[in-house]
Amino acid sequence: MAIYHCSIKIGSRANGQSAIAAAAYRAGDNLKDKETGLVSDYSRKGGVVFSEISLCQNAPAEYADRATLWNAVHEIEKAKNSQLWREFEVALPQEFSRAEQIDTVRGFVKGLTKQGMCVDWSLHDKEDGNPHAHIMATMRSITEGGKWAPKSRKVYDLDENGERIFQKVDKSGRKQYKNHKEDYNDWNKKERVEEWRAAWAACCNERLAERDRIDHRSYKRQGIEQEPTIHEGYAARKIAAEGKPSERVRINEEIRERNNMLKQLAEQLHHIEQQLAELIKEKGSAAINAGKQRIADLLARRSRAVDSDDRGLADGERTTESRTERTTATEADRLIRESEAERRAALRNVGLEESGRTAQGNEKKAEHSATRLQPTEQPDTAAIFGAADSLIQDTDTNQEAVRAATADTDSTIRQSETKVTSAAAHRQERELAEQRRAAEERRRAEEAERKARAASERARKTSYDRGR
């Protein structure tokens, strides 16, 4: 299954880094730093399966040579804190053939060169299940004349009339105007990182099947309740394969275990919700339908039991009887409506009112049939009220069942929240451990940088002494 990985970082002099050494390592090449005379020879490095340099439109043709390109970068970036290159490290889908992997990276690199970068990229694959690419891009734009552009430029602030804003006269008698600096390009803006990460996902998804497609967004932004694993790396997996303890592999195993637990809880909760919906639909509709049927049966039996002599009633008596029938029918209809209102309230409490609408339409038809009386019928008011009371009791019983099922669901949700909280605590602990490891790595890098500077200074002094 394809995974998404695209990290973006900066190489700089401030960290004691060398673009020459970095390019030699990633390409498995032998390069010489003209500035220091140091040679970086990684020509025997294994796992480098492809390397290529892609130039932007204004770049000189000689920059197609790796040593020339990065020595030119060192020559223009003189400051001790200069940023030398931007690196994209991406994971290559194992579903792709080697040719497809190369074409996918080339398509992504094409987007960077269109923005004005020169790009040196290499594919690494040690047949250990971790094929990936290192993409080194320059930090400066190149002008139409083939020269390096400045990283920033001075821009004068203007007033409402479009004139420069005077500030003061300096010691040399020159006028100073209010101004600010603007980046020559927008590559350092935060939104560019999002665009580049999305572009890599798009390049991969062009060749991936729909079920295997990757997403540059985090699980949280995708709305997926899952904890992401951390990058293990070749060294950690090698240690684990040898049967030795590896902290990163252990952390990922714990994360996968917690994710499986969350998945099972989500499935159980979904199953409970389905059962609750079916219970509400079945119990609520059955109770009301039974009550309506009992009322209809009572009316039918009473109608058949009416003595035939009722046909001889006087006109005035018939009028009085009709009024009584209408009053009784109205009372029965009111009770039925109240019972129906209680049922709908119970359904709304669990968000399932929609599932009962179909049954409600059938119940209204039964209600209409049950309350339609012939002029000669004489309903039993006590029986009707008794049936209505029974219907209300059934509704109360149904509400109790709903409350019991809801209580069970709340208990399950609380248990899930407890386990998720525990997972969050584990995640926080892991992040703190990562921060401590990062701080230790920075400390070691600074120490190595200090030693490298000292060695370089000694070498320079030795060379100077010999020259004398």
One Martini backbone bead per residue (centre of mass of N, CA, C, O) as a GRO file, in nm:
protein
  468
    1MET     BB    1   0.095   0.036   0.023
    2ALA     BB    2   0.075   0.357  -0.014
    3ILE     BB    3   0.269   0.630   0.105
    4TYR     BB    4   0.309   0.939   0.278
    5HIS     BB    5   0.615   1.137   0.198
    6CYS     BB    6   0.710   1.494   0.271
    7SER     BB    7   1.003   1.654   0.328
    8ILE     BB    8   1.116   1.991   0.434
    9LYS     BB    9   1.445   2.141   0.402
   10ILE     BB   10   1.741   2.320   0.521
   11GLY     BB   11   2.058   2.417   0.398
   12SER     BB   12   2.336   2.547   0.600
   13ARG     BB   13   2.603   2.717   0.738
   14ALA     BB   14   2.502   2.733   1.035
   15ASN     BB   15   2.519   2.393   1.037
   16GLY     BB   16   2.785   2.304   0.874
   17GLN     BB   17   2.709   2.285   0.576
   18SER     BB   18   2.736   2.116   0.245
   19ALA     BB   19   2.648   2.105  -0.083
   20ILE     BB   20   2.868   1.922  -0.194
   21ALA     BB   21   2.841   1.683   0.007
   22ALA     BB   22   2.537   1.634  -0.032
   23ALA     BB   23   2.543   1.575  -0.340
   24ALA     BB   24   2.743   1.339  -0.330
   25TYR     BB   25   2.577   1.151  -0.151
   26ARG     BB   26   2.302   1.142  -0.318
   27ALA     BB   27   2.467   1.061  -0.602
   28GLY     BB   28   2.733   0.903  -0.574
   29ASP     BB   29   2.984   1.110  -0.571
   30ASN     BB   30   3.276   1.312  -0.684
   31LEU     BB   31   3.355   1.607  -0.496
   32LYS     BB   32   3.485   1.947  -0.509
   33ASP     BB   33   3.578   2.207  -0.293
   34LYS     BB   34   3.700   2.516  -0.384
   35GLU     BB   35   3.705   2.664  -0.109
   36THR     BB   36   3.858   2.411   0.070
   37GLY     BB   37   3.950   2.134  -0.097
   38LEU     BB   38   3.743   1.931  -0.041
   39VAL     BB   39   3.661   1.580  -0.065
   40SER     BB   40   3.365   1.403  -0.185
   41ASP     BB   41   3.347   1.043  -0.163
   42TYR     BB   42   3.053   0.839  -0.300
   43SER     BB   43   3.104   0.621  -0.536
   44ARG     BB   44   3.046   0.352  -0.334
   45LYS     BB   45   2.764   0.395  -0.297
   46GLY     BB   46   2.471   0.243  -0.222
   47GLY     BB   47   2.134   0.273  -0.378
   48VAL     BB   48   2.192   0.440  -0.637
   49VAL     BB   49   1.969   0.449  -0.929
   50PHE     BB   50   1.939   0.776  -0.972
   51SER     BB   51   2.041   1.077  -1.168
   52GLU     BB   52   1.962   1.442  -1.187
   53ILE     BB   53   1.958   1.752  -1.376
   54SER     BB   54   1.745   2.044  -1.342
   55LEU     BB   55   1.676   2.332  -1.527
   56CYS     BB   56   1.610   2.640  -1.570
   57GLN     BB   57   1.570   2.875  -1.808
   58ASN     BB   58   1.827   3.083  -1.706
   59ALA     BB   59   2.035   2.873  -1.692
   60PRO     BB   60   2.332   2.771  -1.730
   61ALA     BB   61   2.467   2.499  -1.890
   62GLU     BB   62   2.701   2.433  -1.673
   63TYR     BB   63   2.489   2.344  -1.440
   64ALA     BB   64   2.473   2.037  -1.530
   65ASP     BB   65   2.707   2.032  -1.342
   66ARG     BB   66   2.741   1.954  -1.022
   67ALA     BB   67   2.999   2.102  -0.929
   68THR     BB   68   2.932   2.376  -1.060
   69LEU     BB   69   2.668   2.440  -0.921
   70TRP     BB   70   2.758   2.421  -0.608
   71ASN     BB   71   2.999   2.616  -0.630
   72ALA     BB   72   2.823   2.859  -0.711
   73VAL     BB   73   2.665   2.866  -0.450
   74HIS     BB   74   2.909   2.913  -0.260
   75GLU     BB   75   3.000   3.182  -0.396
   76ILE     BB   76   2.726   3.347  -0.331
   77GLU     BB   77   2.725   3.211  -0.033
   78LYS     BB   78   2.904   3.379   0.222
   79ALA     BB   79   2.753   3.371   0.460
   80LYS     BB   80   2.740   3.207   0.771
   81ASN     BB   81   2.393   3.189   0.728
   82SER     BB   82   2.350   3.061   0.466
   83GLN     BB   83   2.133   2.939   0.229
   84LEU     BB   84   2.181   2.666   0.000
   85TRP     BB   85   1.928   2.453   0.032
   86ARG     BB   86   1.643   2.267  -0.079
   87GLU     BB   87   1.476   1.975   0.059
   88PHE     BB   88   1.321   1.684  -0.087
   89GLU     BB   89   1.163   1.410   0.080
   90VAL     BB   90   1.048   1.109  -0.082
   91ALA     BB   91   0.818   0.860  -0.120
   92LEU     BB   92   0.802   0.565  -0.306
   93PRO     BB   93   0.599   0.374  -0.469
   94GLN     BB   94   0.596   0.022  -0.489
   95GLU     BB   95   0.392  -0.002  -0.736
   96PHE     BB   96   0.617   0.105  -0.897
   97SER     BB   97   0.822   0.130  -1.130
   98ARG     BB   98   1.113   0.264  -1.208
   99ALA     BB   99   1.005   0.441  -1.439
  100GLU     BB  100   0.767   0.561  -1.273
  101GLN     BB  101   0.936   0.692  -1.054
  102ILE     BB  102   1.096   0.882  -1.238
  103ASP     BB  103   0.850   1.027  -1.370
  104THR     BB  104   0.729   1.136  -1.107
  105VAL     BB  105   0.970   1.311  -1.020
  106ARG     BB  106   0.996   1.473  -1.282
  107GLY     BB  107   0.718   1.608  -1.260
  108PHE     BB  108   0.777   1.757  -0.995
  109VAL     BB  109   1.037   1.910  -1.086
  110LYS     BB  110   0.907   2.079  -1.310
  111GLY     BB  111   0.760   2.271  -1.111
  112LEU     BB  112   1.026   2.396  -0.993
  113THR     BB  113   1.159   2.506  -1.258
  114LYS     BB  114   0.922   2.700  -1.326
  115GLN     BB  115   1.000   2.878  -1.060
  116GLY     BB  116   1.347   2.886  -1.086
  117MET     BB  117   1.489   2.617  -1.029
  118CYS     BB  118   1.759   2.417  -0.942
  119VAL     BB  119   1.783   2.051  -0.984
  120ASP     BB  120   1.899   1.781  -0.765
  121TRP     BB  121   1.832   1.430  -0.829
  122SER     BB  122   1.767   1.117  -0.634
  123LEU     BB  123   1.758   0.761  -0.621
  124HIS     BB  124   1.672   0.531  -0.354
  125ASP     BB  125   1.751   0.161  -0.334
  126LYS     BB  126   1.796  -0.129  -0.104
  127GLU     BB  127   1.566  -0.344  -0.095
  128ASP     BB  128   1.388  -0.254   0.198
  129GLY     BB  129   1.106  -0.092   0.136
  130ASN     BB  130   1.257   0.225   0.084
  131PRO     BB  131   1.183   0.411  -0.153
  132HIS     BB  132   1.357   0.719  -0.255
  133ALA     BB  133   1.392   1.086  -0.270
  134HIS     BB  134   1.635   1.341  -0.352
  135ILE     BB  135   1.571   1.706  -0.354
  136MET     BB  136   1.774   1.962  -0.479
  137ALA     BB  137   1.735   2.318  -0.430
  138THR     BB  138   1.762   2.628  -0.502
  139MET     BB  139   1.732   2.967  -0.350
  140ARG     BB  140   1.777   3.116  -0.618
  141SER     BB  141   1.734   3.313  -0.866
  142ILE     BB  142   1.747   3.368  -1.227
  143THR     BB  143   1.830   3.569  -1.454
  144GLU     BB  144   1.828   3.648  -1.791
  145GLY     BB  145   2.160   3.662  -1.771
  146GLY     BB  146   2.250   3.414  -1.569
  147LYS     BB  147   2.218   3.535  -1.284
  148TRP     BB  148   2.212   3.584  -0.964
  149ALA     BB  149   1.974   3.667  -0.756
  150PRO     BB  150   1.851   3.825  -0.514
  151LYS     BB  151   1.680   3.752  -0.223
  152SER     BB  152   1.656   4.067  -0.190
  153ARG     BB  153   1.484   4.394  -0.184
  154LYS     BB  154   1.458   4.733  -0.208
  155VAL     BB  155   1.167   4.920  -0.090
  156TYR     BB  156   0.991   5.201  -0.128
  157ASP     BB  157   0.802   5.412   0.044
  158LEU     BB  158   0.481   5.562  -0.011
  159ASP     BB  159   0.275   5.805  -0.052
  160GLU     BB  160  -0.028   5.937  -0.165
  161ASN     BB  161   0.160   6.062  -0.420
  162GLY     BB  162   0.410   5.858  -0.481
  163GLU     BB  163   0.625   5.938  -0.274
  164ARG     BB  164   0.893   5.947  -0.104
  165ILE     BB  165   0.995   5.904   0.236
  166PHE     BB  166   1.137   6.115   0.440
  167GLN     BB  167   1.382   6.107   0.714
  168LYS     BB  168   1.708   6.167   0.655
  169VAL     BB  169   2.046   6.271   0.713
  170ASP     BB  170   2.343   6.162   0.690
  171LYS     BB  171   2.684   6.196   0.746
  172SER     BB  172   2.721   6.223   0.415
  173GLY     BB  173   2.448   6.383   0.310
  174ARG     BB  174   2.236   6.166   0.270
  175LYS     BB  175   1.932   6.068   0.182
  176GLN     BB  176   1.667   5.920   0.370
  177TYR     BB  177   1.438   5.653   0.308
  178LYS     BB  178   1.167   5.480   0.336
  179ASN     BB  179   1.194   5.119   0.386
  180HIS     BB  180   1.193   4.776   0.249
  181LYS     BB  181   1.194   4.425   0.237
  182GLU     BB  182   1.190   4.189  -0.040
  183ASP     BB  183   1.141   3.910  -0.182
  184TYR     BB  184   1.218   3.789  -0.489
  185ASN     BB  185   1.070   3.540  -0.387
  186ASP     BB  186   0.808   3.289  -0.259
  187TRP     BB  187   0.952   3.023  -0.126
  188ASN     BB  188   0.917   3.108   0.200
  189LYS     BB  189   0.632   3.056   0.207
  190LYS     BB  190   0.399   2.862   0.363
  191GLU     BB  191   0.208   2.796   0.116
  192ARG     BB  192   0.423   2.643  -0.052
  193VAL     BB  193   0.435   2.384   0.112
  194GLU     BB  194   0.147   2.294   0.054
  195GLU     BB  195   0.177   2.283  -0.254
  196TRP     BB  196   0.409   2.076  -0.272
  197ARG     BB  197   0.269   1.845  -0.122
  198ALA     BB  198   0.026   1.829  -0.315
  199ALA     BB  199   0.190   1.777  -0.575
  200TRP     BB  200   0.302   1.499  -0.497
  201ALA     BB  201   0.032   1.357  -0.466
  202ALA     BB  202  -0.063   1.409  -0.759
  203CYS     BB  203   0.167   1.258  -0.906
  204CYS     BB  204   0.095   0.979  -0.782
  205ASN     BB  205  -0.222   0.964  -0.847
  206GLU     BB  206  -0.194   0.934  -1.160
  207ARG     BB  207  -0.088   0.609  -1.103
  208LEU     BB  208  -0.297   0.541  -0.896
  209ALA     BB  209  -0.524   0.381  -0.753
  210GLU     BB  210  -0.796   0.479  -0.584
  211ARG     BB  211  -0.741   0.294  -0.322
  212ASP     BB  212  -0.413   0.410  -0.317
  213ARG     BB  213  -0.438   0.691  -0.252
  214ILE     BB  214  -0.298   0.994  -0.153
  215ASP     BB  215  -0.245   1.231   0.132
  216HIS     BB  216  -0.114   1.537   0.258
  217ARG     BB  217  -0.292   1.524   0.486
  218SER     BB  218  -0.390   1.491   0.783
  219TYR     BB  219  -0.597   1.308   0.969
  220LYS     BB  220  -0.742   1.549   1.098
  221ARG     BB  221  -0.811   1.698   0.824
  222GLN     BB  222  -0.967   1.429   0.715
  223GLY     BB  223  -1.134   1.297   0.966
  224ILE     BB  224  -0.935   1.084   1.103
  225GLU     BB  225  -0.932   0.840   1.364
  226GLN     BB  226  -0.586   0.859   1.367
  227GLU     BB  227  -0.262   0.766   1.439
  228PRO     BB  228   0.039   0.855   1.346
  229THR     BB  229   0.325   0.755   1.233
  230ILE     BB  230   0.664   0.721   1.228
  231HIS     BB  231   0.975   0.758   1.112
  232GLU     BB  232   1.214   0.510   1.095
  233GLY     BB  233   1.410   0.392   0.899
  234TYR     BB  234   1.675   0.196   0.822
  235ALA     BB  235   1.818   0.159   1.096
  236ALA     BB  236   1.575   0.067   1.268
  237ARG     BB  237   1.500  -0.184   1.094
  238LYS     BB  238   1.772  -0.327   1.122
  239ILE     BB  239   1.769  -0.363   1.426
  240ALA     BB  240   1.502  -0.526   1.437
  241ALA     BB  241   1.598  -0.760   1.244
  242GLU     BB  242   1.829  -0.839   1.469
  243GLY     BB  243   1.663  -0.832   1.757
  244LYS     BB  244   1.673  -0.541   1.844
  245PRO     BB  245   1.608  -0.259   2.006
  246SER     BB  246   1.361  -0.016   1.878
  247GLU     BB  247   1.213   0.275   1.936
  248ARG     BB  248   1.056   0.337   1.670
  249VAL     BB  249   0.929   0.059   1.632
  250ARG     BB  250   0.782   0.051   1.903
  251ILE     BB  251   0.605   0.301   1.862
  252ASN     BB  252   0.455   0.192   1.609
  253GLU     BB  253   0.330  -0.053   1.746
  254GLU     BB  254   0.160   0.109   1.949
  255ILE     BB  255   0.002   0.273   1.742
  256ARG     BB  256  -0.133   0.033   1.596
  257GLU     BB  257  -0.279  -0.075   1.845
  258ARG     BB  258  -0.450   0.182   1.895
  259ASN     BB  259  -0.587   0.189   1.616
  260ASN     BB  260  -0.732  -0.084   1.644
  261MET     BB  261  -0.899  -0.003   1.889
  262LEU     BB  262  -1.049   0.236   1.758
  263LYS     BB  263  -1.179   0.071   1.532
  264GLN     BB  264  -1.344  -0.120   1.713
  265LEU     BB  265  -1.505   0.101   1.860
  266ALA     BB  266  -1.639   0.221   1.610
  267GLU     BB  267  -1.787  -0.038   1.525
  268GLN     BB  268  -1.950  -0.077   1.787
  269LEU     BB  269  -2.097   0.195   1.781
  270HIS     BB  270  -2.237   0.152   1.508
  271HIS     BB  271  -2.394  -0.101   1.594
  272ILE     BB  272  -2.553   0.029   1.824
  273GLU     BB  273  -2.697   0.243   1.654
  274GLN     BB  274  -2.851   0.042   1.477
  275GLN     BB  275  -3.003  -0.103   1.704
  276LEU     BB  276  -3.145   0.148   1.814
  277ALA     BB  277  -3.302   0.219   1.559
  278GLU     BB  278  -3.458  -0.049   1.539
  279LEU     BB  279  -3.594  -0.034   1.816
  280ILE     BB  280  -3.750   0.227   1.779
  281LYS     BB  281  -3.904   0.146   1.525
  282GLU     BB  282  -4.039  -0.114   1.635
  283LYS     BB  283  -4.166  -0.025   1.909
  284GLY     BB  284  -4.314   0.234   1.831
  285SER     BB  285  -4.492   0.127   1.594
  286ALA     BB  286  -4.624  -0.116   1.738
  287ALA     BB  287  -4.772   0.033   1.968
  288ILE     BB  288  -4.950   0.222   1.794
  289ASN     BB  289  -5.080   0.015   1.610
  290ALA     BB  290  -5.216  -0.144   1.837
  291GLY     BB  291  -5.391   0.086   1.946
  292LYS     BB  292  -5.545   0.149   1.686
  293GLN     BB  293  -5.668  -0.135   1.655
  294ARG     BB  294  -5.829  -0.142   1.920
  295ILE     BB  295  -6.013   0.094   1.854
  296ALA     BB  296  -6.131  -0.019   1.593
  297ASP     BB  297  -6.255  -0.275   1.724
  298LEU     BB  298  -6.446  -0.135   1.920
  299LEU     BB  299  -6.611   0.016   1.710
  300ALA     BB  300  -6.705  -0.231   1.551
  301ARG     BB  301  -6.849  -0.388   1.780
  302ARG     BB  302  -7.044  -0.161   1.861
  303SER     BB  303  -7.184  -0.136   1.585
  304ARG     BB  304  -7.300  -0.436   1.580
  305ALA     BB  305  -7.464  -0.397   1.874
  306VAL     BB  306  -7.674  -0.229   1.767
  307ASP     BB  307  -7.990  -0.175   1.779
  308SER     BB  308  -8.239  -0.169   1.537
  309ASP     BB  309  -8.430   0.044   1.693
  310ASP     BB  310  -8.257   0.302   1.629
  311ARG     BB  311  -8.407   0.371   1.361
  312GLY     BB  312  -8.673   0.494   1.538
  313LEU     BB  313  -8.584   0.752   1.596
  314ALA     BB  314  -8.606   1.056   1.642
  315ASP     BB  315  -8.494   1.335   1.505
  316GLY     BB  316  -8.395   1.466   1.769
  317GLU     BB  317  -8.242   1.217   1.875
  318ARG     BB  318  -8.047   1.190   1.635
  319THR     BB  319  -7.910   1.461   1.679
  320THR     BB  320  -7.797   1.402   1.965
  321GLU     BB  321  -7.636   1.148   1.888
  322SER     BB  322  -7.446   1.282   1.681
  323ARG     BB  323  -7.313   1.471   1.883
  324THR     BB  324  -7.196   1.251   2.067
  325GLU     BB  325  -7.024   1.114   1.853
  326ARG     BB  326  -6.849   1.359   1.784
  327THR     BB  327  -6.734   1.404   2.067
  328THR     BB  328  -6.606   1.124   2.106
  329ALA     BB  329  -6.426   1.132   1.853
  330THR     BB  330  -6.265   1.380   1.940
  331GLU     BB  331  -6.142   1.257   2.195
  332ALA     BB  332  -5.998   1.022   2.054
  333ASP     BB  333  -5.828   1.201   1.864
  334ARG     BB  334  -5.676   1.353   2.085
  335LEU     BB  335  -5.538   1.108   2.216
  336ILE     BB  336  -5.388   1.017   1.963
  337ARG     BB  337  -5.223   1.278   1.921
  338GLU     BB  338  -5.075   1.272   2.192
  339SER     BB  339  -4.940   1.000   2.149
  340GLU     BB  340  -4.790   1.081   1.889
  341ALA     BB  341  -4.625   1.313   2.015
  342GLU     BB  342  -4.467   1.133   2.210
  343ARG     BB  343  -4.331   0.957   1.996
  344ARG     BB  344  -4.180   1.185   1.847
  345ALA     BB  345  -4.013   1.277   2.090
  346ALA     BB  346  -3.858   1.012   2.125
  347LEU     BB  347  -3.729   1.016   1.841
  348ARG     BB  348  -3.581   1.292   1.866
  349ASN     BB  349  -3.384   1.211   2.102
  350VAL     BB  350  -3.231   1.004   1.872
  351GLY     BB  351  -3.255   1.104   1.563
  352LEU     BB  352  -3.531   0.912   1.430
  353GLU     BB  353  -3.780   1.050   1.283
  354GLU     BB  354  -3.749   0.962   0.987
  355SER     BB  355  -3.791   0.644   1.025
  356GLY     BB  356  -4.118   0.705   1.108
  357ARG     BB  357  -4.277   0.829   0.862
  358THR     BB  358  -4.394   0.587   0.719
  359ALA     BB  359  -4.555   0.477   0.960
  360GLN     BB  360  -4.719   0.738   1.002
  361GLY     BB  361  -4.887   0.723   0.742
  362ASN     BB  362  -5.032   0.457   0.817
  363GLU     BB  363  -5.155   0.558   1.086
  364LYS     BB  364  -5.337   0.779   0.964
  365LYS     BB  365  -5.518   0.588   0.811
  366ALA     BB  366  -5.621   0.431   1.058
  367GLU     BB  367  -5.736   0.679   1.203
  368HIS     BB  368  -5.944   0.757   0.989
  369SER     BB  369  -6.102   0.486   1.000
  370ALA     BB  370  -6.166   0.479   1.311
  371THR     BB  371  -6.318   0.785   1.321
  372ARG     BB  372  -6.531   0.687   1.118
  373LEU     BB  373  -6.877   0.747   1.145
  374GLN     BB  374  -7.188   0.644   1.160
  375PRO     BB  375  -7.502   0.761   1.235
  376THR     BB  376  -7.581   0.468   1.389
  377GLU     BB  377  -7.349   0.488   1.579
  378GLN     BB  378  -7.241   0.372   1.927
  379PRO     BB  379  -6.993   0.442   2.116
  380ASP     BB  380  -6.759   0.337   2.363
  381THR     BB  381  -6.612   0.554   2.569
  382ALA     BB  382  -6.463   0.380   2.779
  383ALA     BB  383  -6.313   0.199   2.578
  384ILE     BB  384  -6.157   0.421   2.434
  385PHE     BB  385  -6.009   0.532   2.686
  386GLY     BB  386  -5.872   0.266   2.756
  387ALA     BB  387  -5.710   0.239   2.493
  388ALA     BB  388  -5.558   0.506   2.520
  389ASP     BB  389  -5.417   0.438   2.787
  390SER     BB  390  -5.266   0.195   2.675
  391LEU     BB  391  -5.109   0.356   2.461
  392ILE     BB  392  -4.955   0.537   2.660
  393GLN     BB  393  -4.814   0.309   2.813
  394ASP     BB  394  -4.658   0.204   2.569
  395THR     BB  395  -4.500   0.465   2.523
  396ASP     BB  396  -4.355   0.466   2.796
  397THR     BB  397  -4.211   0.199   2.752
  398ASN     BB  398  -4.054   0.294   2.503
  399GLN     BB  399  -3.898   0.522   2.647
  400GLU     BB  400  -3.747   0.338   2.841
  401ALA     BB  401  -3.594   0.185   2.620
  402VAL     BB  402  -3.449   0.431   2.507
  403ARG     BB  403  -3.300   0.511   2.768
  404ALA     BB  404  -3.144   0.248   2.802
  405ALA     BB  405  -2.996   0.256   2.529
  406THR     BB  406  -2.863   0.533   2.577
  407ALA     BB  407  -2.701   0.452   2.827
  408ASP     BB  408  -2.528   0.242   2.684
  409THR     BB  409  -2.402   0.436   2.480
  410ASP     BB  410  -2.271   0.629   2.684
  411SER     BB  411  -2.085   0.417   2.809
  412THR     BB  412  -1.928   0.354   2.550
  413ILE     BB  413  -1.828   0.641   2.497
  414ARG     BB  414  -1.668   0.673   2.763
  415GLN     BB  415  -1.473   0.444   2.705
  416SER     BB  416  -1.360   0.565   2.443
  417GLU     BB  417  -1.256   0.831   2.568
  418THR     BB  418  -1.054   0.700   2.760
  419LYS     BB  419  -0.880   0.565   2.538
  420VAL     BB  420  -0.818   0.825   2.380
  421THR     BB  421  -0.676   0.971   2.613
  422SER     BB  422  -0.452   0.764   2.635
  423ALA     BB  423  -0.347   0.808   2.348
  424ALA     BB  424  -0.275   1.108   2.390
  425ALA     BB  425  -0.065   1.058   2.610
  426HIS     BB  426   0.121   0.889   2.435
  427ARG     BB  427   0.168   1.107   2.222
  428GLN     BB  428   0.294   1.319   2.410
  429GLU     BB  429   0.528   1.144   2.504
  430ARG     BB  430   0.648   1.103   2.221
  431GLU     BB  431   0.695   1.404   2.157
  432LEU     BB  432   0.894   1.454   2.388
  433ALA     BB  433   1.098   1.246   2.294
  434GLU     BB  434   1.148   1.379   2.018
  435GLN     BB  435   1.253   1.648   2.134
  436ARG     BB  436   1.491   1.528   2.284
  437ARG     BB  437   1.625   1.401   2.035
  438ALA     BB  438   1.652   1.663   1.874
  439ALA     BB  439   1.831   1.809   2.081
  440GLU     BB  440   2.059   1.602   2.070
  441GLU     BB  441   2.115   1.630   1.767
  442ARG     BB  442   2.186   1.930   1.777
  443ARG     BB  443   2.420   1.902   1.970
  444ARG     BB  444   2.587   1.714   1.790
  445ALA     BB  445   2.600   1.902   1.546
  446GLU     BB  446   2.742   2.134   1.690
  447GLU     BB  447   2.990   1.971   1.770
  448ALA     BB  448   3.068   1.889   1.482
  449GLU     BB  449   3.097   2.179   1.380
  450ARG     BB  450   3.315   2.267   1.574
  451LYS     BB  451   3.522   2.055   1.484
  452ALA     BB  452   3.527   2.131   1.186
  453ARG     BB  453   3.625   2.421   1.226
  454ALA     BB  454   3.883   2.348   1.373
  455ALA     BB  455   4.001   2.173   1.146
  456SER     BB  456   3.996   2.395   0.930
  457GLU     BB  457   4.177   2.591   1.084
  458ARG     BB  458   4.421   2.407   1.102
  459ALA     BB  459   4.455   2.363   0.800
  460ARG     BB  460   4.492   2.661   0.726
  461LYS     BB  461   4.739   2.711   0.909
  462THR     BB  462   4.920   2.496   0.788
  463SER     BB  463   4.915   2.610   0.499
  464TYR     BB  464   5.033   2.883   0.580
  465ASP     BB  465   5.298   2.784   0.705
  466ARG     BB  466   5.402   2.646   0.448
  467GLY     BB  467   5.405   2.901   0.271
  468ARG     BB  468   5.632   3.038   0.453
   0.00000   0.00000   0.00000
